[in-house]
Amino acid sequence: MELTNLTLKAALDGLAAKRFSSEELTRAYLAAIDAANPSLNAYVVTSHDKALEMAKASDARRAQGEAGPLEGAPIGVKDLFATKGVRTTACSKILGEFIPPYESSVTANLWREGAVMLGKLNLDEFAMGSSNETSAFGPVVNPWRAQGSDKKLTPGGSSGGSAAAVAADLCLAATGTDTGGSIRQPAAFTGTVGIKPTYGRCSRWGIVAFASSLDQAGPIAKTVEDAAILLRAMSGHDQKDSTSLNIKVPDFASHIGQSVKGLRIGVPKEYRLDGIPAEIAKLWDEGVAWLKAAGCDVREVSLPHTKYALPAYYIIAPAEASSNLARYDGMRFGLRAEGANLTEVYENSRAAGFGAEVQRRIMIGAYVLSAGYYDAYYLRAQKVRRRIADDFDTAFQEVDAILTPTAPSAAFGIGERVSDPVSMYLNDVFTVTTNLAGLPGLSLPAGLDSQGLPLGLQLIGRPLDEGTLFSLASVMEQAAGFSARPQKWWE
Amino acid sequence: MAIDAATVRKVAKLARIAVPEDRLEPLSQELSSIMNWIEQLQEVDVDGVEPMTSAVAAKLPMREDVVTDGGHPDWVLANAPKSADGFFIVPKVVE
């Protein structure tokens, strides 16, 4: 038995049956990380000592009969979650060697349930990017390669390290965050499952803030069931986040395998973009066929403001970011550059600490919020956001869930799109709408393109209706029979 | 909407980011191309639409106005670029 090939569910079962210990499992993952990371660059911190310490403590708890729901499961953590005593940088130079004296609420939930932290996973700087190329620690390499090619592909972003680590068997599952598609697009690029839950499901406390009205944590995992297991553990009310919802967390995994007969599924006509690859359109049609075969009633719906979602996002997200990132001033933590006076110290610290894309977004944000432009840009974008949310409200009067592609392409090459910000932004064209509306969105691997690269389909649900998405996704997962795995060329 | 070099200089000042003179023009082009793409929002009819300020319609909770944490100056200062005697050291602010 290859321990690192297990799903989260199978590993939890194996641990419960004492077929192997958490320490054995953790050691297997640490060895896999040591072998792969020089090639993939998925982890920016690997904490061998801490991981083994947590694994041994987990084994001791289990021996005492005190096993939690995730007892002994080795998990990777996106480096946007503050982890007490373990360097957390959002992959930005401006945080330097920041070591949080506190733990994010989401990761605290995982450790309370018995999970083991393997390390911190690479991401685009401050989660701003769709290819992991803006990371101060360099890009992550996608474990997948096109057939017959050794060209390095991006794993998508911003949760590129999380997605690559799950796809390459470098953790059982990983945490991610999603502001415009940062869980779902990398999941699609790496043949993994990712879900951004309803805004407010997961506490944002201790997650480095990007755009607070859009940021939401969620899991990236190998199977739909694994994603359901990890999402339940990550979710829950938290007094320290005023937007965290004070509602009961459902047992999402109980929705796996439930009948979807009679569910009404919407296919939004505005998502049939010109220039979308034929293979993606065809896969979307196959997804429709799978759901019809399972007894769903599939119909066309209209989301007329779809094309305005990305431009509205690129006002709202930078505006919120320019405000959130004002805290990086070189005074209390992180990088401080010298200057002739206080203002120069601020300006030089921020110029030296922030990468080019982050600087661009902060400046866009400062511009759209500045006197004379606020109404024309920021206020208008918030009104367009309402239009987009209203479109979904209308659609959800007729249907129970919506099916779309996750991303407009398969994984692309490192360096291919960095020179054109807008073409990079278009990666999120199918995912960003749910962030604006606060809705849950799940991406699952549905097939391979002609080059052998994974493609994903996305299910969008009503607020708090992740359960229906898990039922639908498990039906589609069965129908797709997606079993392809990347070749382990780095071993 | 074109953002000229002078506007870049102003925005960089607002954002407290030092931008060298030779970067003003390239940044002006980059930011203009993003803003030109965003310009399509002007097509949307937003008359009478309430701006959406939060993703979920939930009332902000109230809590007791009491201290719930604190008393750890060493934690607060642990990541400071410069500190001494329980204080942050910052550049001179008052002349």
Coordinates of C-alpha atoms in Angstrom, one line a residue:
Chain A
M1 CA 0.0 0.0 0.0
E2 CA 1.3 3.4 -1.0
L3 CA 0.3 5.6 1.9
T4 CA 0.4 8.9 0.0
N5 CA -2.0 7.6 -2.7
L6 CA -4.9 7.4 -0.2
T7 CA -7.9 9.7 -0.2
L8 CA -8.6 11.6 3.0
K9 CA -11.5 9.2 3.7
A10 CA -9.5 6.1 3.2
A11 CA -6.7 7.4 5.3
L12 CA -9.1 8.3 8.2
D13 CA -10.5 4.8 7.9
G14 CA -7.0 3.2 7.9
L15 CA -6.0 5.3 10.9
A16 CA -9.2 4.3 12.7
A17 CA -8.6 0.6 11.9
K18 CA -4.9 1.1 13.1
R19 CA -3.6 -0.2 9.8
F20 CA -1.0 2.5 10.1
S21 CA -0.2 5.3 12.5
S22 CA -0.3 9.1 11.9
E23 CA 3.4 9.1 12.4
E24 CA 3.9 6.6 9.5
L25 CA 1.5 8.5 7.3
T26 CA 3.2 11.8 8.1
R27 CA 6.7 10.4 7.5
A28 CA 5.5 9.1 4.1
Y29 CA 4.2 12.6 3.1
L30 CA 7.3 14.4 4.4
A31 CA 9.5 12.0 2.3
A32 CA 7.3 12.7 -0.7
I33 CA 7.5 16.4 -0.2
D34 CA 11.3 16.2 0.1
A35 CA 11.5 14.4 -3.1
A36 CA 9.1 16.6 -5.1
N37 CA 9.4 20.1 -3.7
P38 CA 12.7 20.9 -5.5
S39 CA 10.8 20.3 -8.8
L40 CA 7.3 21.6 -7.9
N41 CA 7.9 24.4 -5.4
A42 CA 4.5 23.7 -3.8
Y43 CA 5.6 24.2 -0.2
V44 CA 7.3 27.3 1.0
V45 CA 7.7 26.0 4.6
T46 CA 7.9 22.3 5.5
S47 CA 7.9 21.9 9.3
H48 CA 9.2 18.3 9.7
D49 CA 9.6 18.6 13.5
K50 CA 6.2 20.2 14.1
A51 CA 4.5 17.7 11.8
L52 CA 6.0 14.7 13.5
E53 CA 5.3 16.2 16.9
M54 CA 1.6 16.7 15.9
A55 CA 1.5 13.2 14.5
K56 CA 2.9 11.6 17.6
A57 CA 0.5 13.6 19.8
S58 CA -2.3 12.4 17.5
D59 CA -1.3 8.8 17.8
A60 CA -1.3 9.3 21.6
R61 CA -4.8 10.7 21.6
R62 CA -6.0 7.8 19.5
A63 CA -4.4 5.4 21.9
Q64 CA -6.3 7.1 24.7
G65 CA -9.6 6.7 22.8
E66 CA -9.8 10.5 22.1
A67 CA -9.7 10.5 18.3
G68 CA -11.2 13.6 16.6
P69 CA -12.9 13.5 13.2
L70 CA -9.7 14.3 11.4
E71 CA -7.4 12.5 13.8
G72 CA -3.9 12.0 12.4
A73 CA -4.6 13.3 8.8
P74 CA -1.7 15.2 7.3
I75 CA -2.9 18.4 5.7
G76 CA -1.2 21.2 3.8
V77 CA -2.1 24.9 4.6
K78 CA -2.1 27.7 2.1
D79 CA 0.4 30.3 3.4
L80 CA -2.4 32.9 3.7
F81 CA -3.5 31.3 7.0
A82 CA -1.7 32.5 10.1
T83 CA -0.2 29.6 11.9
K84 CA 1.1 30.1 15.4
G85 CA 4.9 29.9 15.5
V86 CA 5.2 29.0 11.8
R87 CA 6.3 31.6 9.3
T88 CA 3.4 33.1 7.4
T89 CA 4.1 35.5 4.6
A90 CA 1.2 35.4 2.0
C91 CA 4.2 34.8 -0.3
S92 CA 5.1 38.5 -0.1
K93 CA 8.4 40.0 0.7
I94 CA 6.7 42.7 2.8
L95 CA 5.9 40.2 5.5
G96 CA 9.5 39.1 5.6
E97 CA 10.0 36.4 8.2
F98 CA 6.6 37.1 10.0
I99 CA 5.9 34.5 12.6
P100 CA 2.3 34.8 13.9
P101 CA 1.8 34.7 17.6
Y102 CA -1.8 33.4 16.9
E103 CA -3.5 30.7 14.9
S104 CA -6.2 31.4 12.2
S105 CA -9.7 30.2 13.2
V106 CA -9.9 27.8 10.3
T107 CA -6.6 26.0 11.0
A108 CA -7.4 26.0 14.7
N109 CA -10.6 24.1 13.8
L110 CA -8.5 21.5 11.9
W111 CA -5.9 21.0 14.7
R112 CA -8.7 20.7 17.3
E113 CA -10.2 17.9 15.2
G114 CA -6.8 16.1 15.2
A115 CA -5.3 17.1 11.8
V116 CA -1.5 17.3 11.4
M117 CA 0.1 20.3 9.5
L118 CA 2.7 19.3 7.0
G119 CA 3.7 22.8 6.0
K120 CA 2.7 26.0 4.3
L121 CA 1.8 26.1 0.6
N122 CA 2.9 28.5 -2.1
L123 CA 0.4 31.1 -3.5
D124 CA 0.3 34.2 -5.6
E125 CA 1.4 37.2 -3.5
F126 CA -1.5 38.1 -1.3
A127 CA -3.6 35.7 -3.4
M128 CA -3.5 38.2 -6.3
G129 CA -3.0 36.1 -9.4
S130 CA -4.2 33.2 -11.4
S131 CA -1.0 31.3 -12.1
N132 CA 1.1 31.4 -8.9
E133 CA 3.7 33.4 -10.8
T134 CA 3.4 36.5 -8.5
S135 CA 4.7 34.6 -5.5
A136 CA 7.8 36.0 -3.9
F137 CA 9.1 32.4 -3.6
G138 CA 8.8 31.7 -7.3
P139 CA 6.1 29.9 -9.3
V140 CA 4.7 26.5 -8.5
V141 CA 5.0 23.9 -11.2
N142 CA 1.9 21.9 -12.1
P143 CA 2.5 18.2 -11.6
W144 CA 0.6 17.7 -14.9
R145 CA 2.3 18.0 -18.2
A146 CA 0.9 17.8 -21.7
Q147 CA 1.4 14.5 -23.4
G148 CA 4.9 14.1 -24.8
S149 CA 6.0 17.5 -23.5
D150 CA 8.2 18.5 -20.6
K151 CA 7.1 22.2 -20.7
K152 CA 6.4 23.6 -17.2
L153 CA 2.8 24.5 -16.7
T154 CA 1.2 26.7 -14.0
P155 CA -1.1 25.0 -11.5
G156 CA -3.3 28.1 -11.7
G157 CA -3.8 30.4 -8.8
S158 CA -3.9 31.8 -6.3
S159 CA -4.1 28.5 -4.4
G160 CA -1.6 26.9 -6.8
G161 CA 0.6 25.3 -4.1
S162 CA -2.5 23.8 -2.5
A163 CA -3.8 22.3 -5.8
A164 CA -0.3 21.1 -6.9
A165 CA 0.3 19.5 -3.5
V166 CA -3.0 17.6 -3.6
A167 CA -2.5 16.5 -7.2
A168 CA 1.1 15.3 -6.5
D169 CA 0.2 13.4 -3.4
L170 CA 2.1 15.8 -1.1
C171 CA -0.8 16.0 1.4
L172 CA -4.1 14.3 1.9
A173 CA -5.9 17.6 1.3
A174 CA -5.2 21.3 1.6
T175 CA -6.8 24.5 2.7
G176 CA -7.3 27.2 0.1
T177 CA -8.9 30.6 -0.2
D178 CA -11.0 32.0 -3.0
T179 CA -11.6 35.7 -3.7
G180 CA -12.3 35.5 -7.5
G181 CA -11.7 31.8 -8.3
S182 CA -8.5 31.0 -6.4
I183 CA -9.7 27.6 -5.2
R184 CA -11.7 26.5 -8.2
Q185 CA -9.4 27.5 -11.1
P186 CA -6.3 25.7 -9.6
A187 CA -8.5 22.7 -8.8
A188 CA -9.6 22.6 -12.5
F189 CA -5.9 22.9 -13.7
T190 CA -4.7 20.1 -11.5
G191 CA -7.6 17.5 -11.7
T192 CA -8.6 18.1 -8.1
V193 CA -11.9 19.0 -6.3
G194 CA -12.2 22.5 -4.8
I195 CA -15.1 24.3 -3.2
K196 CA -15.6 27.9 -2.2
P197 CA -18.5 27.8 0.3
T198 CA -21.1 30.4 0.9
Y199 CA -19.6 33.7 2.1
G200 CA -19.5 33.5 5.9
R201 CA -19.3 29.7 6.2
C202 CA -15.6 29.8 7.2
S203 CA -14.2 32.4 9.5
R204 CA -11.8 34.9 7.9
W205 CA -10.0 35.6 11.2
G206 CA -6.3 35.0 10.8
I207 CA -6.4 34.8 7.1
V208 CA -4.3 37.5 5.5
A209 CA -6.9 39.8 4.1
F210 CA -7.1 40.6 0.4
A211 CA -10.7 41.7 -0.4
S212 CA -12.8 41.2 2.7
S213 CA -16.2 41.2 1.1
L214 CA -15.1 38.4 -1.3
D215 CA -12.5 36.3 0.5
Q216 CA -13.6 32.9 1.6
A217 CA -11.7 29.8 2.7
G218 CA -12.4 26.3 1.4
P219 CA -10.7 22.9 0.8
I220 CA -8.9 21.4 -2.2
A221 CA -9.0 17.6 -2.1
K222 CA -8.7 14.5 -4.2
T223 CA -12.4 13.5 -4.2
V224 CA -15.8 15.2 -3.7
E225 CA -16.2 13.3 -0.5
D226 CA -12.8 14.4 0.8
A227 CA -13.8 18.0 0.1
A228 CA -17.0 17.6 2.0
I229 CA -15.1 16.1 5.0
L230 CA -12.6 18.9 5.1
L231 CA -15.1 21.7 4.5
R232 CA -17.2 20.6 7.5
A233 CA -14.1 20.8 9.7
M234 CA -13.1 24.2 8.4
S235 CA -16.5 25.8 8.7
G236 CA -18.2 27.2 11.8
H237 CA -19.2 30.3 13.6
D238 CA -16.5 32.5 15.0
Q239 CA -17.1 35.5 17.2
K240 CA -13.8 37.0 15.9
D241 CA -15.2 37.4 12.4
S242 CA -18.2 39.6 12.3
T243 CA -19.3 38.2 8.9
S244 CA -19.0 34.6 10.1
L245 CA -22.5 33.1 10.0
N246 CA -23.9 31.9 13.3
I247 CA -25.6 28.7 11.9
K248 CA -25.2 25.0 12.4
V249 CA -22.6 23.3 10.1
P250 CA -24.2 20.5 8.2
D251 CA -22.5 17.1 7.8
F252 CA -21.7 17.8 4.1
A253 CA -20.4 14.3 3.6
S254 CA -23.9 12.9 4.3
H255 CA -25.0 14.5 1.0
I256 CA -22.6 12.3 -1.0
G257 CA -24.4 9.7 -3.0
Q258 CA -27.9 11.2 -2.4
S259 CA -30.3 11.1 -5.3
V260 CA -30.4 14.1 -7.5
K261 CA -33.5 13.0 -9.3
G262 CA -35.8 15.8 -10.1
L263 CA -33.3 18.6 -9.3
R264 CA -33.5 21.4 -11.8
I265 CA -30.1 22.4 -13.3
G266 CA -29.5 25.7 -15.1
V267 CA -27.1 26.2 -17.9
P268 CA -26.4 29.9 -18.3
K269 CA -26.4 30.9 -21.9
E270 CA -24.1 33.9 -21.2
Y271 CA -21.3 31.5 -20.2
R272 CA -21.1 30.2 -23.8
L273 CA -18.3 32.6 -24.6
D274 CA -16.9 33.1 -28.1
G275 CA -13.5 31.5 -28.4
I276 CA -14.0 29.0 -25.6
P277 CA -12.1 25.8 -26.6
A278 CA -14.4 23.3 -28.3
E279 CA -13.2 20.6 -25.9
I280 CA -14.5 22.7 -22.9
A281 CA -17.8 23.2 -24.6
K282 CA -18.1 19.5 -25.3
L283 CA -17.2 18.6 -21.7
W284 CA -19.9 21.0 -20.5
D285 CA -22.4 19.1 -22.7
E286 CA -21.2 15.8 -21.3
G287 CA -21.8 17.2 -17.8
V288 CA -25.4 18.1 -18.8
A289 CA -25.8 14.5 -20.1
W290 CA -24.6 13.0 -16.9
L291 CA -27.0 15.0 -14.8
K292 CA -29.9 14.2 -17.2
A293 CA -29.1 10.5 -16.9
A294 CA -29.3 10.9 -13.1
G295 CA -32.8 12.3 -13.5
C296 CA -32.1 16.0 -13.4
D297 CA -34.2 18.5 -15.3
V298 CA -31.6 20.6 -17.2
R299 CA -32.7 23.9 -18.7
E300 CA -31.2 27.1 -20.0
V301 CA -31.1 30.1 -17.7
S302 CA -30.0 33.7 -18.3
L303 CA -27.5 35.6 -16.2
P304 CA -27.5 38.8 -18.3
H305 CA -24.8 40.8 -16.4
T306 CA -22.2 38.0 -16.5
K307 CA -19.8 39.9 -18.8
Y308 CA -19.6 42.8 -16.3
A309 CA -18.6 40.6 -13.3
L310 CA -14.9 40.7 -14.0
P311 CA -14.6 44.4 -14.6
A312 CA -16.7 45.1 -11.5
Y313 CA -14.5 42.7 -9.5
Y314 CA -11.4 44.6 -10.7
I315 CA -12.8 47.7 -9.1
I316 CA -14.1 46.2 -5.9
A317 CA -11.3 43.8 -5.1
P318 CA -8.5 46.4 -5.6
A319 CA -10.4 49.0 -3.7
E320 CA -10.7 46.6 -0.7
A321 CA -7.1 45.5 -1.1
S322 CA -5.8 49.1 -1.2
S323 CA -7.5 49.6 2.2
N324 CA -6.5 46.2 3.7
L325 CA -2.9 46.5 2.6
A326 CA -2.5 49.9 4.1
R327 CA -1.4 48.1 7.3
Y328 CA 1.9 47.2 5.7
D329 CA 3.8 50.3 6.6
G330 CA 7.1 48.9 7.9
M331 CA 6.4 50.0 11.5
R332 CA 5.0 47.0 13.5
F333 CA 6.0 44.0 11.5
G334 CA 7.6 42.9 8.2
L335 CA 10.0 44.7 5.9
R336 CA 11.2 48.3 6.7
A337 CA 13.3 50.1 4.1
E338 CA 15.2 53.3 5.1
G339 CA 14.1 56.8 4.1
A340 CA 14.8 60.4 4.9
N341 CA 11.5 60.8 6.8
L342 CA 8.5 58.8 7.9
T343 CA 6.6 59.1 4.5
E344 CA 9.7 58.0 2.6
V345 CA 10.1 55.0 4.9
Y346 CA 6.5 54.1 4.2
E347 CA 6.9 54.6 0.4
N348 CA 10.2 52.8 0.2
S349 CA 9.1 49.9 2.4
R350 CA 6.0 49.3 0.3
A351 CA 7.9 49.7 -3.0
A352 CA 10.5 47.2 -1.9
G353 CA 8.0 44.8 -0.2
F354 CA 5.1 44.6 -2.7
G355 CA 5.6 42.8 -6.1
A356 CA 4.5 44.4 -9.4
E357 CA 0.9 42.9 -9.5
V358 CA 0.2 43.8 -5.9
Q359 CA 1.4 47.4 -6.5
R360 CA -0.8 47.6 -9.6
R361 CA -3.9 46.5 -7.7
I362 CA -3.2 48.9 -4.8
M363 CA -2.9 51.8 -7.2
I364 CA -6.0 50.8 -9.1
G365 CA -7.8 50.7 -5.7
A366 CA -6.4 54.0 -4.6
Y367 CA -7.5 55.5 -8.0
V368 CA -11.1 54.3 -8.0
L369 CA -11.6 55.4 -4.4
S370 CA -10.0 58.8 -4.9
A371 CA -12.0 62.0 -4.9
G372 CA -13.8 62.6 -8.1
Y373 CA -13.8 58.9 -9.2
Y374 CA -15.5 57.2 -6.3
D375 CA -19.0 57.5 -7.7
A376 CA -18.0 56.7 -11.3
Y377 CA -16.1 53.6 -10.5
Y378 CA -16.5 52.2 -7.0
L379 CA -20.1 53.0 -6.4
R380 CA -21.1 52.0 -9.9
A381 CA -19.2 48.7 -9.4
Q382 CA -21.2 48.0 -6.2
K383 CA -24.4 48.6 -8.1
V384 CA -23.3 46.2 -10.9
R385 CA -22.5 43.7 -8.2
R386 CA -26.1 44.0 -7.0
R387 CA -27.3 43.4 -10.6
I388 CA -25.1 40.2 -10.8
A389 CA -26.5 38.9 -7.4
D390 CA -30.0 39.7 -8.6
D391 CA -29.4 37.7 -11.8
F392 CA -28.6 34.6 -9.6
D393 CA -31.7 35.3 -7.4
T394 CA -33.9 35.2 -10.5
A395 CA -32.2 32.1 -11.9
F396 CA -32.5 30.3 -8.6
Q397 CA -36.3 30.7 -8.7
E398 CA -36.3 28.4 -11.6
V399 CA -33.4 26.0 -10.9
D400 CA -31.7 24.4 -7.9
A401 CA -28.1 24.6 -9.1
I402 CA -26.1 25.9 -12.1
L403 CA -23.6 24.1 -14.2
T404 CA -20.7 25.8 -16.0
P405 CA -17.1 25.2 -17.0
T406 CA -14.6 26.2 -14.2
A407 CA -12.1 28.0 -16.4
P408 CA -11.8 29.0 -20.0
S409 CA -8.7 26.9 -20.7
A410 CA -6.6 24.1 -19.4
A411 CA -3.4 24.8 -17.6
F412 CA -1.1 27.1 -19.5
G413 CA 2.7 27.5 -19.6
I414 CA 4.7 29.4 -17.0
G415 CA 5.5 32.8 -18.4
E416 CA 2.9 32.7 -21.2
R417 CA 0.5 35.3 -19.8
V418 CA 2.4 37.4 -17.3
S419 CA 2.9 40.3 -19.7
D420 CA -0.8 41.0 -20.2
P421 CA -2.7 41.6 -16.9
V422 CA -6.2 41.6 -18.5
S423 CA -5.7 38.2 -20.3
M424 CA -4.6 36.8 -16.9
Y425 CA -7.7 38.2 -15.2
L426 CA -9.9 36.4 -17.8
N427 CA -9.0 33.1 -16.1
D428 CA -11.6 33.9 -13.5
V429 CA -14.5 34.8 -15.9
F430 CA -16.6 31.8 -14.8
T431 CA -15.7 31.8 -11.1
V432 CA -15.8 35.4 -10.1
T433 CA -19.5 35.8 -10.3
T434 CA -20.1 33.6 -7.2
N435 CA -17.7 35.6 -5.1
L436 CA -19.5 38.8 -6.0
A437 CA -22.9 37.2 -5.1
G438 CA -21.5 35.3 -2.1
L439 CA -22.7 31.9 -3.4
P440 CA -21.0 28.5 -3.1
G441 CA -19.2 27.1 -6.1
L442 CA -17.6 23.7 -6.5
S443 CA -15.1 22.6 -9.2
L444 CA -14.6 18.9 -10.0
P445 CA -12.4 17.2 -12.6
A446 CA -14.5 16.1 -15.5
G447 CA -12.2 15.0 -18.2
L448 CA -8.9 15.4 -20.0
D449 CA -8.3 17.6 -23.1
S450 CA -6.6 16.2 -26.2
Q451 CA -3.2 17.0 -24.7
G452 CA -4.0 15.0 -21.6
L453 CA -4.5 17.9 -19.3
P454 CA -7.4 18.0 -16.8
L455 CA -10.5 20.2 -17.3
G456 CA -13.0 21.1 -14.6
L457 CA -16.7 21.8 -14.4
Q458 CA -18.3 24.1 -11.8
L459 CA -21.5 23.7 -9.9
I460 CA -23.0 26.9 -8.4
G461 CA -25.6 26.7 -5.6
R462 CA -28.0 28.8 -3.6
P463 CA -26.6 30.4 -0.5
L464 CA -25.9 27.8 2.2
D465 CA -26.9 25.0 -0.2
E466 CA -23.4 23.3 -0.4
G467 CA -25.2 20.0 0.3
T468 CA -26.9 20.0 -3.0
L469 CA -23.6 20.7 -4.7
F470 CA -22.0 17.8 -3.0
S471 CA -24.8 15.5 -4.1
L472 CA -24.6 16.7 -7.7
A473 CA -20.8 16.6 -7.7
S474 CA -20.7 13.0 -6.4
V475 CA -23.1 11.9 -9.2
M476 CA -20.9 13.7 -11.8
E477 CA -17.7 12.3 -10.3
Q478 CA -19.1 8.8 -10.7
A479 CA -20.3 9.5 -14.2
A480 CA -17.0 11.1 -15.3
G481 CA -14.9 8.3 -13.8
F482 CA -12.0 10.6 -13.7
S483 CA -9.1 8.4 -12.6
A484 CA -6.2 10.0 -14.5
R485 CA -3.2 11.0 -12.3
P486 CA -0.1 13.0 -13.2
Q487 CA 3.0 11.0 -14.0
K488 CA 5.4 11.4 -11.1
W489 CA 8.2 12.8 -13.4
W490 CA 9.9 14.5 -10.4
E491 CA 10.7 11.2 -8.6
Chain B
M1 CA -10.1 56.3 -19.1
A2 CA -6.4 57.1 -19.6
I3 CA -4.3 57.4 -16.6
D4 CA -1.4 59.7 -17.4
A5 CA 2.0 59.8 -15.8
A6 CA 1.0 62.7 -13.5
T7 CA -2.0 60.8 -12.3
V8 CA 0.2 57.7 -11.6
R9 CA 2.4 60.0 -9.5
K10 CA -0.6 61.2 -7.6
V11 CA -2.0 57.7 -7.1
A12 CA 1.4 56.3 -6.0
K13 CA 1.6 59.1 -3.5
L14 CA -1.9 58.2 -2.2
A15 CA -0.9 54.6 -2.0
R16 CA 2.4 55.3 -0.3
I17 CA 4.4 53.5 -2.9
A18 CA 7.6 54.9 -4.2
V19 CA 7.6 54.8 -8.0
P20 CA 10.8 55.8 -9.8
E21 CA 10.4 58.4 -12.6
D22 CA 11.2 55.9 -15.3
R23 CA 8.4 53.7 -14.2
L24 CA 5.7 56.3 -14.4
E25 CA 5.2 56.0 -18.1
P26 CA 5.1 52.2 -18.3
L27 CA 2.7 52.1 -15.3
S28 CA 0.5 54.7 -17.0
Q29 CA 0.1 52.3 -19.9
E30 CA -0.5 49.3 -17.7
L31 CA -3.1 51.0 -15.5
S32 CA -4.8 52.7 -18.5
S33 CA -5.2 49.4 -20.3
I34 CA -6.9 47.9 -17.2
M35 CA -9.1 50.9 -16.7
N36 CA -10.0 50.9 -20.4
W37 CA -11.2 47.4 -20.0
I38 CA -13.1 48.3 -16.9
E39 CA -14.8 51.2 -18.7
Q40 CA -17.5 48.8 -20.1
L41 CA -19.2 49.0 -16.8
Q42 CA -20.5 52.4 -17.9
E43 CA -22.9 50.5 -20.3
V44 CA -24.8 48.9 -17.4
D45 CA -28.1 50.5 -16.4
V46 CA -27.8 51.0 -12.6
D47 CA -30.6 53.6 -12.2
G48 CA -32.3 53.0 -8.9
V49 CA -30.0 50.1 -7.9
E50 CA -28.8 49.9 -4.3
P51 CA -25.1 49.4 -4.1
M52 CA -24.2 46.0 -2.7
T53 CA -21.8 46.4 0.2
S54 CA -21.8 42.9 1.7
A55 CA -22.0 39.4 0.2
V56 CA -24.6 38.1 2.6
A57 CA -27.4 40.0 4.1
A58 CA -26.7 39.5 7.8
K59 CA -27.0 41.9 10.7
L60 CA -23.7 42.7 12.3
P61 CA -23.6 41.1 15.7
M62 CA -23.1 43.1 18.9
R63 CA -20.9 41.9 21.8
E64 CA -20.1 43.1 25.3
D65 CA -17.6 45.9 25.2
V66 CA -15.1 44.2 27.4
V67 CA -11.4 43.2 27.0
T68 CA -11.2 39.6 25.7
D69 CA -7.5 39.3 25.0
G70 CA -4.2 41.1 25.5
G71 CA -1.5 41.5 28.0
H72 CA 1.2 40.2 25.7
P73 CA 3.5 43.1 24.7
D74 CA 6.2 40.6 23.8
W75 CA 3.9 38.9 21.3
V76 CA 2.9 42.2 19.8
L77 CA 6.6 43.3 19.4
A78 CA 7.9 39.9 18.3
N79 CA 7.8 40.8 14.6
A80 CA 8.7 44.5 14.9
P81 CA 11.5 45.6 12.6
K82 CA 12.8 47.7 15.5
S83 CA 11.7 47.8 19.1
A84 CA 13.1 48.6 22.6
D85 CA 11.9 48.5 26.1
G86 CA 8.4 47.4 25.2
F87 CA 8.0 50.0 22.4
F88 CA 8.1 50.1 18.6
I89 CA 10.9 52.3 17.3
V90 CA 9.7 54.4 14.4
P91 CA 11.2 57.3 12.4
K92 CA 10.9 60.7 14.0
V93 CA 7.3 61.9 13.4
V94 CA 7.2 65.3 15.2
E95 CA 9.8 68.0 14.5

